[in-house]
Short mmCIF file of C-alpha atoms in Angstrom, two decimals:
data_model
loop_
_atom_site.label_atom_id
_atom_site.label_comp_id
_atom_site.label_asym_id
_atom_site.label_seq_id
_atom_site.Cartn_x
_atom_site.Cartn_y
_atom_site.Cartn_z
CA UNK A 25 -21.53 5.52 34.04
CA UNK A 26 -19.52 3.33 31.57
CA UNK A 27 -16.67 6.24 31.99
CA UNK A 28 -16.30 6.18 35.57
CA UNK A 29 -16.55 2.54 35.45
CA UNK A 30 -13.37 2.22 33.43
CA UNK A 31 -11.61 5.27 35.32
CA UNK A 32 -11.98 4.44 39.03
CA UNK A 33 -14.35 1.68 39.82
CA UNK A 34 -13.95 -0.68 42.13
CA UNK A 35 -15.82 -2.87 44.61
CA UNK A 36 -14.51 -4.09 48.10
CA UNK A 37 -11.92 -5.93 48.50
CA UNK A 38 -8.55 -6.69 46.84
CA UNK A 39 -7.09 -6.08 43.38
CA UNK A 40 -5.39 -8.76 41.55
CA UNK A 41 -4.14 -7.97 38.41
CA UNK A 42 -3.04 -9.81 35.19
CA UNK A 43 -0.32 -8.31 33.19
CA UNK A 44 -0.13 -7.83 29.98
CA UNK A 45 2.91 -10.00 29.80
CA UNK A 46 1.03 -13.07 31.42
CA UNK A 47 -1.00 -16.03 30.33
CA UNK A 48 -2.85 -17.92 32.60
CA UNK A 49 -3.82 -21.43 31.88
CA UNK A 50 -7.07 -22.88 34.10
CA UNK A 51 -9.56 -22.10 35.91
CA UNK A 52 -9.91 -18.52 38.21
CA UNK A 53 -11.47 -18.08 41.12
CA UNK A 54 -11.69 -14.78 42.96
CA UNK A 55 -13.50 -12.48 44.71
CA UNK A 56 -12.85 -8.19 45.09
CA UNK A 57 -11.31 -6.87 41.92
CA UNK A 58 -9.50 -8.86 38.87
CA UNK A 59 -8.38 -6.81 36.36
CA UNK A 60 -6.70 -9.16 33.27
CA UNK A 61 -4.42 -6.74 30.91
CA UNK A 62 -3.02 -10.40 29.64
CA UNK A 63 -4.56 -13.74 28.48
CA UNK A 64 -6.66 -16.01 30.58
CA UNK A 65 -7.25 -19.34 28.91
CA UNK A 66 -9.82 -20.91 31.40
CA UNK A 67 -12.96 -20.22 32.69
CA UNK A 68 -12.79 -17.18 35.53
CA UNK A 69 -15.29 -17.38 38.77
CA UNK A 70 -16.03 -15.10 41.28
CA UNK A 71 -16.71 -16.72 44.80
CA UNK A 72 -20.53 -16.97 45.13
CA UNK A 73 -21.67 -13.95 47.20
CA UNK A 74 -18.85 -11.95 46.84
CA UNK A 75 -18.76 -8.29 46.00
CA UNK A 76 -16.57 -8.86 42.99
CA UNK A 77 -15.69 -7.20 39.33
CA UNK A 78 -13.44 -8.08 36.57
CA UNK A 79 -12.38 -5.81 34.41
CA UNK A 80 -11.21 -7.39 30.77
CA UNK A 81 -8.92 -4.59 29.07
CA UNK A 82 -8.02 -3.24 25.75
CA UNK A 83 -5.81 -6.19 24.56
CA UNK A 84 -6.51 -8.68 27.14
CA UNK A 85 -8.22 -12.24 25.74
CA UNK A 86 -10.06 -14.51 28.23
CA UNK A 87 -10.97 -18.00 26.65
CA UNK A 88 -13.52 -18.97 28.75
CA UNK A 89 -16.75 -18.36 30.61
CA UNK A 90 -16.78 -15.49 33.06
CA UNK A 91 -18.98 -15.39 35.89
CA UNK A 92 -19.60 -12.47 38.14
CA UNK A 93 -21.90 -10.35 39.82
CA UNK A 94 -20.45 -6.66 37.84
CA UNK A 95 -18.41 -7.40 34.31
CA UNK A 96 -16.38 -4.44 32.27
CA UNK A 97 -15.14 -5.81 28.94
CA UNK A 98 -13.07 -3.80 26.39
CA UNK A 99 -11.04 -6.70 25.64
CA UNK A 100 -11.70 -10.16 23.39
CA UNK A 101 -13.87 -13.07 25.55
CA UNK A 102 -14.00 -15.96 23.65
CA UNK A 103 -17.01 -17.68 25.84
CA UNK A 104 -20.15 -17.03 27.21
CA UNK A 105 -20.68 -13.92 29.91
CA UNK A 106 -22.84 -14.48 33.26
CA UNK A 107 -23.22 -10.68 34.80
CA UNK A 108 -25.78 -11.07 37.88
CA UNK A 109 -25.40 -7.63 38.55
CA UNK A 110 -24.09 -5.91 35.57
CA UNK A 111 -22.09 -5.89 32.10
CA UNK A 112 -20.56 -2.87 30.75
CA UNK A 113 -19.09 -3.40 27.26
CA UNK A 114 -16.36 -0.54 26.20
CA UNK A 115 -15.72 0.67 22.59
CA UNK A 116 -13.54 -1.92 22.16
CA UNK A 117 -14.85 -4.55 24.03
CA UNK A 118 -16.05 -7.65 21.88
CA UNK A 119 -17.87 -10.94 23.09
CA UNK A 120 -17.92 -14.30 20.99
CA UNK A 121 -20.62 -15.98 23.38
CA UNK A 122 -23.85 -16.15 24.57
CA UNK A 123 -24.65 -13.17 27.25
CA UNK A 124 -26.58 -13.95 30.50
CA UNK A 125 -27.21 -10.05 32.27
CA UNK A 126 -29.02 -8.58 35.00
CA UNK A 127 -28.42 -5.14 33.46
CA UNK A 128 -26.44 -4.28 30.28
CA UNK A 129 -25.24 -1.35 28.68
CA UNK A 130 -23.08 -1.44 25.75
CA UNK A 131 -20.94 1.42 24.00
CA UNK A 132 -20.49 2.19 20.00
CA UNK A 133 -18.54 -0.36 18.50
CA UNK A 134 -18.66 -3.06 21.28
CA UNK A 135 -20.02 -6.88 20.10
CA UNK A 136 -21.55 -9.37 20.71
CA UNK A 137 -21.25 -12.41 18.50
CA UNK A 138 -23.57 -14.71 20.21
CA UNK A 139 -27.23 -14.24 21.74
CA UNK A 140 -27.85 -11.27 24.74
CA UNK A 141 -31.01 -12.72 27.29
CA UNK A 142 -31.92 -11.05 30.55
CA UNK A 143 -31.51 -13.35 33.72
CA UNK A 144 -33.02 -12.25 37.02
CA UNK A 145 -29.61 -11.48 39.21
CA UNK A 146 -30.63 -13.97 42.39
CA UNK A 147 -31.14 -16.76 39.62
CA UNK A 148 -27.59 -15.78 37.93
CA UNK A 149 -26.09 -15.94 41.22
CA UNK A 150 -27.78 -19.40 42.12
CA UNK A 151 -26.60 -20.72 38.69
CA UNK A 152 -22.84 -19.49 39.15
CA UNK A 153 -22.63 -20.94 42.95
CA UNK A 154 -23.93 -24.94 41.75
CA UNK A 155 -21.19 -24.15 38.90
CA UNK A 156 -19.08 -23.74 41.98
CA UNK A 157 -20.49 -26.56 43.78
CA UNK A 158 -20.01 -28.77 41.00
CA UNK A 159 -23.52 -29.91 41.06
#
């Protein structure tokens, strides 16, 4: 699953991508596909109830929190993961943060430098839209 994950996944919606050459500084919200080849420094949000997936790449660096219903990380985040549907961590993928996951699965030689608990999806997804909110 990881495999086709990184080759062709996808979920509805539109792609917007990161280059390797960018840095973004602040918050992202979005909803569809994000793929981030470059550096995010800021926390990255995916509308509440959206069908969305970001996909952190060899190379890339988020510092930040992510929050979204399917996460793919073979990249560097430097924060704490919410996945209220799924987190997929590549060979190279490496976490320094707490993990929040509806479902995990996790190659050789991905990490995670922080603690890994299972969260109910709804109650990740209620979490991520008060974060939202602001409440």
């Amino acid at each position: 699953m990881l495999k086709k994950s990184w080759t062709g996944g996808s979920v509805s919606g539109a792609t917007t991508l990161i280059s390797a050459d960018t840095t973004i500084l602040g918050e992202v919200r979005f909803s569809g596909n994000l793929d981030v080849e470059g550096r995010v420094r800021g926390d990255i949000l995916a509308e509440p109830g959206a069908d969305a997936m970001i996909r952190v790449v060899e190379g890339a660096r988020v510092e930040g929190d992510i929050r979204a219903p399917l996460v793919l990380v073979n990249g560097l985040v430097e924060g704490d993961v919410y996945a209220s549907s799924q987190l997929e961590l590549a060979p190279k993928g490496r976490v320094e943060g707490d993990v929040y996951y509806a479902m995990v699965e996790m190659s050789v030689g991905s990490e995670v430098n922080g603690s890994l608990t299972h969260v109910p999806g709804d109650e990740l997804e209620q979490a991520a839209a008060a974060v939202l909110d602001g409440s």
